[in-house]
Amino acid sequence: MKTAPFDLTGKVAIVTGGNGGIGLGMARGLAQAGAAIAVVGRNEAKLAAAVAELAQVGARAIAVAADVTDKAAVAAMVSRVAGDLGRIDILINNAGINIRKPPHALDIAEWDSVIQTNLTSAFLCSQAVYPAMKAAGGGKIINIGSMMSIFGASFTPAYAASKGGIVQFTRSCACAWAADNIQANAVLPGWIDTDLTKRARKEIDGLHDRVLARTPAARWGDINDFAGIAVFLASSASDFVTGTAIPVDGGYSIMG
């Protein structure tokens, strides 16, 4: 019997950076749709809290502490998830940081840190899950981009480069792995109320009011706004959708 298009019962998802922010919002959605979740991050206290929350909605969830910029750590993480949860069907590459400085003020260590965390980690994790997804007959990869995948800003050279790269990397995976029934898509969040953007509002004068003025929905996004797009892109409902970059931004990107 064919399952409902948005039903994730029996599926296993890895969510990097899933212990807070957009990653946690997506993990909540997947859990409510029936998926088992491996929450991956570096803050063990936040990991434990996220797993406890997901368990409250009846989901099987595990915490995996790992540095997703390290190839060996990623391989160990994927091996543990496959061992503990039995399979890997869904990968959400959400781990990310930002260092807000103009290009002339950013040093190479800061550049490398942002690129490795935001972009290299997506490559390492996608490459690591590919064999399991291929063996299972298919899979779903969801990469988290940004409005900076579309727009430029003086204060985000490394972040914007990493998020532009996420879109192109997503397209490459979509082309390379279509024959294996693996769909890869990117989600481009607008201005979302997270710890990362709370710092931005302190560092960038007038940002809060400018975002509200430009966003047709007239509000900042909430992490729970990402539950639906996560379920769609992780489920059979999106089996003919691949290589896309979908804004979830309250209309911010359509405003002139």
PDB file of C-alpha atoms in Angstrom:
ATOM      1  CA  MET A   1       0.000   0.000   0.000  1.00  0.00           C
ATOM      2  CA  LYS A   2       1.382   3.376  -1.034  1.00  0.00           C
ATOM      3  CA  THR A   3       1.984   5.815   1.828  1.00  0.00           C
ATOM      4  CA  ALA A   4       0.508   9.305   1.928  1.00  0.00           C
ATOM      5  CA  PRO A   5       2.756  11.819   0.125  1.00  0.00           C
ATOM      6  CA  PHE A   6       3.793  13.681   3.279  1.00  0.00           C
ATOM      7  CA  ASP A   7       4.130  10.636   5.540  1.00  0.00           C
ATOM      8  CA  LEU A   8       7.694  10.066   6.784  1.00  0.00           C
ATOM      9  CA  THR A   9       6.959   7.036   8.943  1.00  0.00           C
ATOM     10  CA  GLY A  10       9.946   4.684   8.873  1.00  0.00           C
ATOM     11  CA  LYS A  11      12.301   7.311   7.423  1.00  0.00           C
ATOM     12  CA  VAL A  12      15.509   8.448   9.129  1.00  0.00           C
ATOM     13  CA  ALA A  13      16.762  12.029   8.924  1.00  0.00           C
ATOM     14  CA  ILE A  14      20.064  13.638   9.844  1.00  0.00           C
ATOM     15  CA  VAL A  15      19.784  17.334  10.714  1.00  0.00           C
ATOM     16  CA  THR A  16      23.077  19.158  11.200  1.00  0.00           C
ATOM     17  CA  GLY A  17      22.763  22.167  13.449  1.00  0.00           C
ATOM     18  CA  GLY A  18      19.430  20.667  14.442  1.00  0.00           C
ATOM     19  CA  ASN A  19      19.706  21.634  18.092  1.00  0.00           C
ATOM     20  CA  GLY A  20      18.416  25.173  17.559  1.00  0.00           C
ATOM     21  CA  GLY A  21      17.156  27.762  15.094  1.00  0.00           C
ATOM     22  CA  ILE A  22      15.976  26.750  11.630  1.00  0.00           C
ATOM     23  CA  GLY A  23      17.411  23.253  12.003  1.00  0.00           C
ATOM     24  CA  LEU A  24      15.293  22.591  15.068  1.00  0.00           C
ATOM     25  CA  GLY A  25      12.211  23.982  13.315  1.00  0.00           C
ATOM     26  CA  MET A  26      12.795  21.544  10.452  1.00  0.00           C
ATOM     27  CA  ALA A  27      13.482  18.650  12.826  1.00  0.00           C
ATOM     28  CA  ARG A  28      10.162  19.340  14.558  1.00  0.00           C
ATOM     29  CA  GLY A  29       8.339  19.104  11.248  1.00  0.00           C
ATOM     30  CA  LEU A  30      10.025  15.856  10.252  1.00  0.00           C
ATOM     31  CA  ALA A  31       9.363  14.347  13.674  1.00  0.00           C
ATOM     32  CA  GLN A  32       5.673  15.247  13.534  1.00  0.00           C
ATOM     33  CA  ALA A  33       5.496  13.582  10.089  1.00  0.00           C
ATOM     34  CA  GLY A  34       6.849  10.360  11.568  1.00  0.00           C
ATOM     35  CA  ALA A  35      10.595  10.425  10.865  1.00  0.00           C
ATOM     36  CA  ALA A  36      13.301   9.339  13.271  1.00  0.00           C
ATOM     37  CA  ILE A  37      15.816  12.141  13.767  1.00  0.00           C
ATOM     38  CA  ALA A  38      19.559  12.269  14.358  1.00  0.00           C
ATOM     39  CA  VAL A  39      20.326  15.731  15.708  1.00  0.00           C
ATOM     40  CA  VAL A  40      23.940  16.651  14.985  1.00  0.00           C
ATOM     41  CA  GLY A  41      25.857  19.525  16.553  1.00  0.00           C
ATOM     42  CA  ARG A  42      28.671  20.466  18.896  1.00  0.00           C
ATOM     43  CA  ASN A  43      26.805  21.801  21.940  1.00  0.00           C
ATOM     44  CA  GLU A  44      25.917  18.687  23.908  1.00  0.00           C
ATOM     45  CA  ALA A  45      23.510  20.447  26.277  1.00  0.00           C
ATOM     46  CA  LYS A  46      21.522  21.866  23.346  1.00  0.00           C
ATOM     47  CA  LEU A  47      21.597  18.468  21.634  1.00  0.00           C
ATOM     48  CA  ALA A  48      20.124  16.800  24.707  1.00  0.00           C
ATOM     49  CA  ALA A  49      17.389  19.434  24.973  1.00  0.00           C
ATOM     50  CA  ALA A  50      16.462  19.076  21.294  1.00  0.00           C
ATOM     51  CA  VAL A  51      16.277  15.291  21.507  1.00  0.00           C
ATOM     52  CA  ALA A  52      14.120  15.519  24.636  1.00  0.00           C
ATOM     53  CA  GLU A  53      11.739  17.894  22.854  1.00  0.00           C
ATOM     54  CA  LEU A  54      11.447  15.653  19.789  1.00  0.00           C
ATOM     55  CA  ALA A  55      10.806  12.641  22.004  1.00  0.00           C
ATOM     56  CA  GLN A  56       7.839  14.478  23.521  1.00  0.00           C
ATOM     57  CA  VAL A  57       6.062  14.387  20.131  1.00  0.00           C
ATOM     58  CA  GLY A  58       6.685  10.655  19.956  1.00  0.00           C
ATOM     59  CA  ALA A  59       9.690  10.694  17.661  1.00  0.00           C
ATOM     60  CA  ARG A  60      12.682   8.441  17.981  1.00  0.00           C
ATOM     61  CA  ALA A  61      15.611  10.835  18.239  1.00  0.00           C
ATOM     62  CA  ILE A  62      19.310  10.581  18.994  1.00  0.00           C
ATOM     63  CA  ALA A  63      21.958  13.198  19.656  1.00  0.00           C
ATOM     64  CA  VAL A  64      25.275  12.959  17.827  1.00  0.00           C
ATOM     65  CA  ALA A  65      28.048  15.344  18.843  1.00  0.00           C
ATOM     66  CA  ALA A  66      30.270  15.893  15.815  1.00  0.00           C
ATOM     67  CA  ASP A  67      32.369  18.494  14.036  1.00  0.00           C
ATOM     68  CA  VAL A  68      30.860  18.442  10.558  1.00  0.00           C
ATOM     69  CA  THR A  69      33.879  20.226   9.069  1.00  0.00           C
ATOM     70  CA  ASP A  70      36.042  17.163   9.819  1.00  0.00           C
ATOM     71  CA  LYS A  71      35.848  14.296   7.309  1.00  0.00           C
ATOM     72  CA  ALA A  72      36.638  11.565   9.830  1.00  0.00           C
ATOM     73  CA  ALA A  73      34.090  12.933  12.310  1.00  0.00           C
ATOM     74  CA  VAL A  74      31.434  13.063   9.593  1.00  0.00           C
ATOM     75  CA  ALA A  75      32.151   9.465   8.576  1.00  0.00           C
ATOM     76  CA  ALA A  76      31.838   8.361  12.202  1.00  0.00           C
ATOM     77  CA  MET A  77      28.593  10.323  12.604  1.00  0.00           C
ATOM     78  CA  VAL A  78      27.021   8.751   9.521  1.00  0.00           C
ATOM     79  CA  SER A  79      28.139   5.284  10.602  1.00  0.00           C
ATOM     80  CA  ARG A  80      26.589   5.779  14.031  1.00  0.00           C
ATOM     81  CA  VAL A  81      23.275   7.022  12.628  1.00  0.00           C
ATOM     82  CA  ALA A  82      23.042   4.095  10.225  1.00  0.00           C
ATOM     83  CA  GLY A  83      23.893   1.703  13.046  1.00  0.00           C
ATOM     84  CA  ASP A  84      21.558   3.165  15.658  1.00  0.00           C
ATOM     85  CA  LEU A  85      18.598   4.066  13.450  1.00  0.00           C
ATOM     86  CA  GLY A  86      18.997   1.451  10.721  1.00  0.00           C
ATOM     87  CA  ARG A  87      19.092   3.582   7.573  1.00  0.00           C
ATOM     88  CA  ILE A  88      19.533   7.136   6.230  1.00  0.00           C
ATOM     89  CA  ASP A  89      16.860   8.661   3.997  1.00  0.00           C
ATOM     90  CA  ILE A  90      17.080  12.412   4.579  1.00  0.00           C
ATOM     91  CA  LEU A  91      19.958  14.834   5.147  1.00  0.00           C
ATOM     92  CA  ILE A  92      19.458  18.460   6.120  1.00  0.00           C
ATOM     93  CA  ASN A  93      22.697  20.443   5.873  1.00  0.00           C
ATOM     94  CA  ASN A  94      21.923  23.324   8.205  1.00  0.00           C
ATOM     95  CA  ALA A  95      25.127  23.900  10.197  1.00  0.00           C
ATOM     96  CA  GLY A  96      26.190  27.513   9.775  1.00  0.00           C
ATOM     97  CA  ILE A  97      27.953  30.521  11.233  1.00  0.00           C
ATOM     98  CA  ASN A  98      28.521  34.124  10.196  1.00  0.00           C
ATOM     99  CA  ILE A  99      31.255  36.674  10.846  1.00  0.00           C
ATOM    100  CA  ARG A 100      30.082  40.149   9.900  1.00  0.00           C
ATOM    101  CA  LYS A 101      32.950  42.228   8.529  1.00  0.00           C
ATOM    102  CA  PRO A 102      33.593  43.946   5.192  1.00  0.00           C
ATOM    103  CA  PRO A 103      35.956  42.085   2.826  1.00  0.00           C
ATOM    104  CA  HIS A 104      38.970  44.270   3.660  1.00  0.00           C
ATOM    105  CA  ALA A 105      38.599  43.540   7.397  1.00  0.00           C
ATOM    106  CA  LEU A 106      38.107  39.764   7.217  1.00  0.00           C
ATOM    107  CA  ASP A 107      41.196  37.669   7.855  1.00  0.00           C
ATOM    108  CA  ILE A 108      41.861  34.308   6.246  1.00  0.00           C
ATOM    109  CA  ALA A 109      41.154  32.304   9.396  1.00  0.00           C
ATOM    110  CA  GLU A 110      37.695  33.896   9.647  1.00  0.00           C
ATOM    111  CA  TRP A 111      37.052  33.273   5.941  1.00  0.00           C
ATOM    112  CA  ASP A 112      38.097  29.629   6.254  1.00  0.00           C
ATOM    113  CA  SER A 113      35.963  29.104   9.357  1.00  0.00           C
ATOM    114  CA  VAL A 114      32.785  30.338   7.648  1.00  0.00           C
ATOM    115  CA  ILE A 115      33.389  28.488   4.376  1.00  0.00           C
ATOM    116  CA  GLN A 116      34.229  25.232   6.136  1.00  0.00           C
ATOM    117  CA  THR A 117      31.240  25.372   8.481  1.00  0.00           C
ATOM    118  CA  ASN A 118      28.657  26.505   5.926  1.00  0.00           C
ATOM    119  CA  LEU A 119      29.795  24.924   2.662  1.00  0.00           C
ATOM    120  CA  THR A 120      32.468  22.281   3.190  1.00  0.00           C
ATOM    121  CA  SER A 121      30.320  20.585   5.836  1.00  0.00           C
ATOM    122  CA  ALA A 122      27.475  20.236   3.320  1.00  0.00           C
ATOM    123  CA  PHE A 123      29.868  18.593   0.861  1.00  0.00           C
ATOM    124  CA  LEU A 124      31.301  16.219   3.464  1.00  0.00           C
ATOM    125  CA  CYS A 125      27.918  15.180   4.846  1.00  0.00           C
ATOM    126  CA  SER A 126      26.313  14.753   1.415  1.00  0.00           C
ATOM    127  CA  GLN A 127      29.223  12.676   0.170  1.00  0.00           C
ATOM    128  CA  ALA A 128      29.129  10.558   3.322  1.00  0.00           C
ATOM    129  CA  VAL A 129      25.402   9.717   3.127  1.00  0.00           C
ATOM    130  CA  TYR A 130      25.388   9.034  -0.598  1.00  0.00           C
ATOM    131  CA  PRO A 131      26.239   5.309  -0.391  1.00  0.00           C
ATOM    132  CA  ALA A 132      23.477   4.652   2.159  1.00  0.00           C
ATOM    133  CA  MET A 133      20.907   6.574   0.131  1.00  0.00           C
ATOM    134  CA  LYS A 134      21.903   4.836  -3.090  1.00  0.00           C
ATOM    135  CA  ALA A 135      21.684   1.431  -1.407  1.00  0.00           C
ATOM    136  CA  ALA A 136      18.219   2.295  -0.036  1.00  0.00           C
ATOM    137  CA  GLY A 137      16.957   3.201  -3.501  1.00  0.00           C
ATOM    138  CA  GLY A 138      16.817   6.958  -3.015  1.00  0.00           C
ATOM    139  CA  GLY A 139      17.038   9.867  -0.638  1.00  0.00           C
ATOM    140  CA  LYS A 140      16.502  13.543  -0.002  1.00  0.00           C
ATOM    141  CA  ILE A 141      19.151  16.207   0.597  1.00  0.00           C
ATOM    142  CA  ILE A 142      18.064  19.648   1.798  1.00  0.00           C
ATOM    143  CA  ASN A 143      20.747  22.345   1.919  1.00  0.00           C
ATOM    144  CA  ILE A 144      20.170  25.603   3.762  1.00  0.00           C
ATOM    145  CA  GLY A 145      21.104  28.683   1.790  1.00  0.00           C
ATOM    146  CA  SER A 146      20.129  32.271   2.560  1.00  0.00           C
ATOM    147  CA  MET A 147      18.914  35.525   1.115  1.00  0.00           C
ATOM    148  CA  MET A 148      22.669  36.021   0.667  1.00  0.00           C
ATOM    149  CA  SER A 149      22.469  33.271  -1.968  1.00  0.00           C
ATOM    150  CA  ILE A 150      20.612  35.910  -4.009  1.00  0.00           C
ATOM    151  CA  PHE A 151      21.671  39.333  -2.730  1.00  0.00           C
ATOM    152  CA  GLY A 152      24.956  40.946  -1.824  1.00  0.00           C
ATOM    153  CA  ALA A 153      25.820  42.770   1.382  1.00  0.00           C
ATOM    154  CA  SER A 154      28.938  44.644   2.436  1.00  0.00           C
ATOM    155  CA  PHE A 155      29.169  42.871   5.780  1.00  0.00           C
ATOM    156  CA  THR A 156      28.909  39.185   4.715  1.00  0.00           C
ATOM    157  CA  PRO A 157      31.641  38.335   2.169  1.00  0.00           C
ATOM    158  CA  ALA A 158      32.419  34.823   3.426  1.00  0.00           C
ATOM    159  CA  TYR A 159      28.831  34.028   4.413  1.00  0.00           C
ATOM    160  CA  ALA A 160      27.470  35.180   1.041  1.00  0.00           C
ATOM    161  CA  ALA A 161      30.155  33.213  -0.812  1.00  0.00           C
ATOM    162  CA  SER A 162      29.296  30.096   1.175  1.00  0.00           C
ATOM    163  CA  LYS A 163      25.550  30.463   0.628  1.00  0.00           C
ATOM    164  CA  GLY A 164      25.929  31.174  -3.085  1.00  0.00           C
ATOM    165  CA  GLY A 165      28.077  28.065  -3.195  1.00  0.00           C
ATOM    166  CA  ILE A 166      25.363  26.057  -1.449  1.00  0.00           C
ATOM    167  CA  VAL A 167      22.963  26.703  -4.340  1.00  0.00           C
ATOM    168  CA  GLN A 168      25.469  25.632  -6.986  1.00  0.00           C
ATOM    169  CA  PHE A 169      26.564  22.607  -4.952  1.00  0.00           C
ATOM    170  CA  THR A 170      22.904  21.609  -4.619  1.00  0.00           C
ATOM    171  CA  ARG A 171      22.459  21.767  -8.380  1.00  0.00           C
ATOM    172  CA  SER A 172      25.535  19.606  -8.923  1.00  0.00           C
ATOM    173  CA  CYS A 173      24.250  16.954  -6.514  1.00  0.00           C
ATOM    174  CA  ALA A 174      20.822  17.052  -8.155  1.00  0.00           C
ATOM    175  CA  CYS A 175      22.355  16.377 -11.559  1.00  0.00           C
ATOM    176  CA  ALA A 176      24.857  13.777 -10.387  1.00  0.00           C
ATOM    177  CA  TRP A 177      22.515  11.711  -8.248  1.00  0.00           C
ATOM    178  CA  ALA A 178      19.185  11.897 -10.099  1.00  0.00           C
ATOM    179  CA  ALA A 179      19.805   8.433 -11.542  1.00  0.00           C
ATOM    180  CA  ASP A 180      20.026   7.124  -7.971  1.00  0.00           C
ATOM    181  CA  ASN A 181      16.621   8.641  -7.115  1.00  0.00           C
ATOM    182  CA  ILE A 182      18.224  11.202  -4.796  1.00  0.00           C
ATOM    183  CA  GLN A 183      16.688  14.668  -4.920  1.00  0.00           C
ATOM    184  CA  ALA A 184      18.735  17.625  -3.709  1.00  0.00           C
ATOM    185  CA  ASN A 185      17.174  21.031  -3.065  1.00  0.00           C
ATOM    186  CA  ALA A 186      18.087  24.233  -1.281  1.00  0.00           C
ATOM    187  CA  VAL A 187      15.978  26.358   1.038  1.00  0.00           C
ATOM    188  CA  LEU A 188      16.741  30.076   1.199  1.00  0.00           C
ATOM    189  CA  PRO A 189      15.570  31.524   4.524  1.00  0.00           C
ATOM    190  CA  GLY A 190      14.717  35.185   4.741  1.00  0.00           C
ATOM    191  CA  TRP A 191      15.166  37.123   7.958  1.00  0.00           C
ATOM    192  CA  ILE A 192      14.254  34.644  10.686  1.00  0.00           C
ATOM    193  CA  ASP A 193      14.150  35.276  14.433  1.00  0.00           C
ATOM    194  CA  THR A 194      17.087  33.158  15.651  1.00  0.00           C
ATOM    195  CA  ASP A 195      20.098  33.616  17.916  1.00  0.00           C
ATOM    196  CA  LEU A 196      22.167  34.401  14.803  1.00  0.00           C
ATOM    197  CA  THR A 197      19.882  37.246  13.707  1.00  0.00           C
ATOM    198  CA  LYS A 198      19.485  38.586  17.244  1.00  0.00           C
ATOM    199  CA  ARG A 199      23.217  39.306  17.072  1.00  0.00           C
ATOM    200  CA  ALA A 200      22.751  40.849  13.630  1.00  0.00           C
ATOM    201  CA  ARG A 201      20.162  43.271  14.979  1.00  0.00           C
ATOM    202  CA  LYS A 202      22.670  44.399  17.583  1.00  0.00           C
ATOM    203  CA  GLU A 203      25.477  44.756  15.055  1.00  0.00           C
ATOM    204  CA  ILE A 204      23.580  46.383  12.148  1.00  0.00           C
ATOM    205  CA  ASP A 205      21.823  49.685  12.864  1.00  0.00           C
ATOM    206  CA  GLY A 206      18.216  49.831  11.677  1.00  0.00           C
ATOM    207  CA  LEU A 207      18.110  46.220  10.469  1.00  0.00           C
ATOM    208  CA  HIS A 208      14.907  45.308  12.305  1.00  0.00           C
ATOM    209  CA  ASP A 209      12.889  48.148  10.795  1.00  0.00           C
ATOM    210  CA  ARG A 210      14.345  47.658   7.311  1.00  0.00           C
ATOM    211  CA  VAL A 211      13.405  43.981   7.318  1.00  0.00           C
ATOM    212  CA  LEU A 212       9.833  44.718   8.387  1.00  0.00           C
ATOM    213  CA  ALA A 213       9.491  47.445   5.762  1.00  0.00           C
ATOM    214  CA  ARG A 214      10.630  45.169   2.939  1.00  0.00           C
ATOM    215  CA  THR A 215       8.814  41.956   3.952  1.00  0.00           C
ATOM    216  CA  PRO A 216       5.229  41.744   2.586  1.00  0.00           C
ATOM    217  CA  ALA A 217       4.293  39.445   5.471  1.00  0.00           C
ATOM    218  CA  ALA A 218       5.330  42.337   7.745  1.00  0.00           C
ATOM    219  CA  ARG A 219       7.094  40.145  10.294  1.00  0.00           C
ATOM    220  CA  TRP A 220      10.287  38.263  10.939  1.00  0.00           C
ATOM    221  CA  GLY A 221      10.107  34.548  10.255  1.00  0.00           C
ATOM    222  CA  ASP A 222       9.806  31.939  12.999  1.00  0.00           C
ATOM    223  CA  ILE A 223      11.744  28.671  13.031  1.00  0.00           C
ATOM    224  CA  ASN A 224       8.453  26.770  12.858  1.00  0.00           C
ATOM    225  CA  ASP A 225       7.839  28.360   9.444  1.00  0.00           C
ATOM    226  CA  PHE A 226      10.350  25.766   8.165  1.00  0.00           C
ATOM    227  CA  ALA A 227       8.507  22.641   9.288  1.00  0.00           C
ATOM    228  CA  GLY A 228       6.327  22.482   6.175  1.00  0.00           C
ATOM    229  CA  ILE A 229       9.049  23.016   3.571  1.00  0.00           C
ATOM    230  CA  ALA A 230      11.183  20.413   5.336  1.00  0.00           C
ATOM    231  CA  VAL A 231       8.423  17.811   5.207  1.00  0.00           C
ATOM    232  CA  PHE A 232       7.661  18.590   1.558  1.00  0.00           C
ATOM    233  CA  LEU A 233      11.273  18.314   0.409  1.00  0.00           C
ATOM    234  CA  ALA A 234      11.916  15.230   2.568  1.00  0.00           C
ATOM    235  CA  SER A 235       8.844  13.324   1.412  1.00  0.00           C
ATOM    236  CA  SER A 236       7.623  11.598  -1.738  1.00  0.00           C
ATOM    237  CA  ALA A 237       5.550  14.709  -2.462  1.00  0.00           C
ATOM    238  CA  SER A 238       8.724  16.255  -3.938  1.00  0.00           C
ATOM    239  CA  ASP A 239       9.974  13.274  -5.946  1.00  0.00           C
ATOM    240  CA  PHE A 240       9.964  15.331  -9.183  1.00  0.00           C
ATOM    241  CA  VAL A 241      11.478  18.434  -7.564  1.00  0.00           C
ATOM    242  CA  THR A 242      15.262  18.645  -7.631  1.00  0.00           C
ATOM    243  CA  GLY A 243      17.977  21.265  -7.988  1.00  0.00           C
ATOM    244  CA  THR A 244      15.710  24.077  -6.825  1.00  0.00           C
ATOM    245  CA  ALA A 245      16.409  26.953  -4.435  1.00  0.00           C
ATOM    246  CA  ILE A 246      13.195  27.877  -2.637  1.00  0.00           C
ATOM    247  CA  PRO A 247      12.923  31.131  -0.661  1.00  0.00           C
ATOM    248  CA  VAL A 248      11.056  30.931   2.646  1.00  0.00           C
ATOM    249  CA  ASP A 249      11.088  34.619   3.386  1.00  0.00           C
ATOM    250  CA  GLY A 250       7.609  36.110   3.730  1.00  0.00           C
ATOM    251  CA  GLY A 251       8.068  37.679   0.291  1.00  0.00           C
ATOM    252  CA  TYR A 252      11.298  39.549   1.088  1.00  0.00           C
ATOM    253  CA  SER A 253      13.052  38.441  -2.115  1.00  0.00           C
ATOM    254  CA  ILE A 254      10.229  39.545  -4.454  1.00  0.00           C
ATOM    255  CA  MET A 255      10.246  43.172  -3.304  1.00  0.00           C
ATOM    256  CA  GLY A 256      11.953  45.754  -5.489  1.00  0.00           C
TER     257      GLY A 256
END
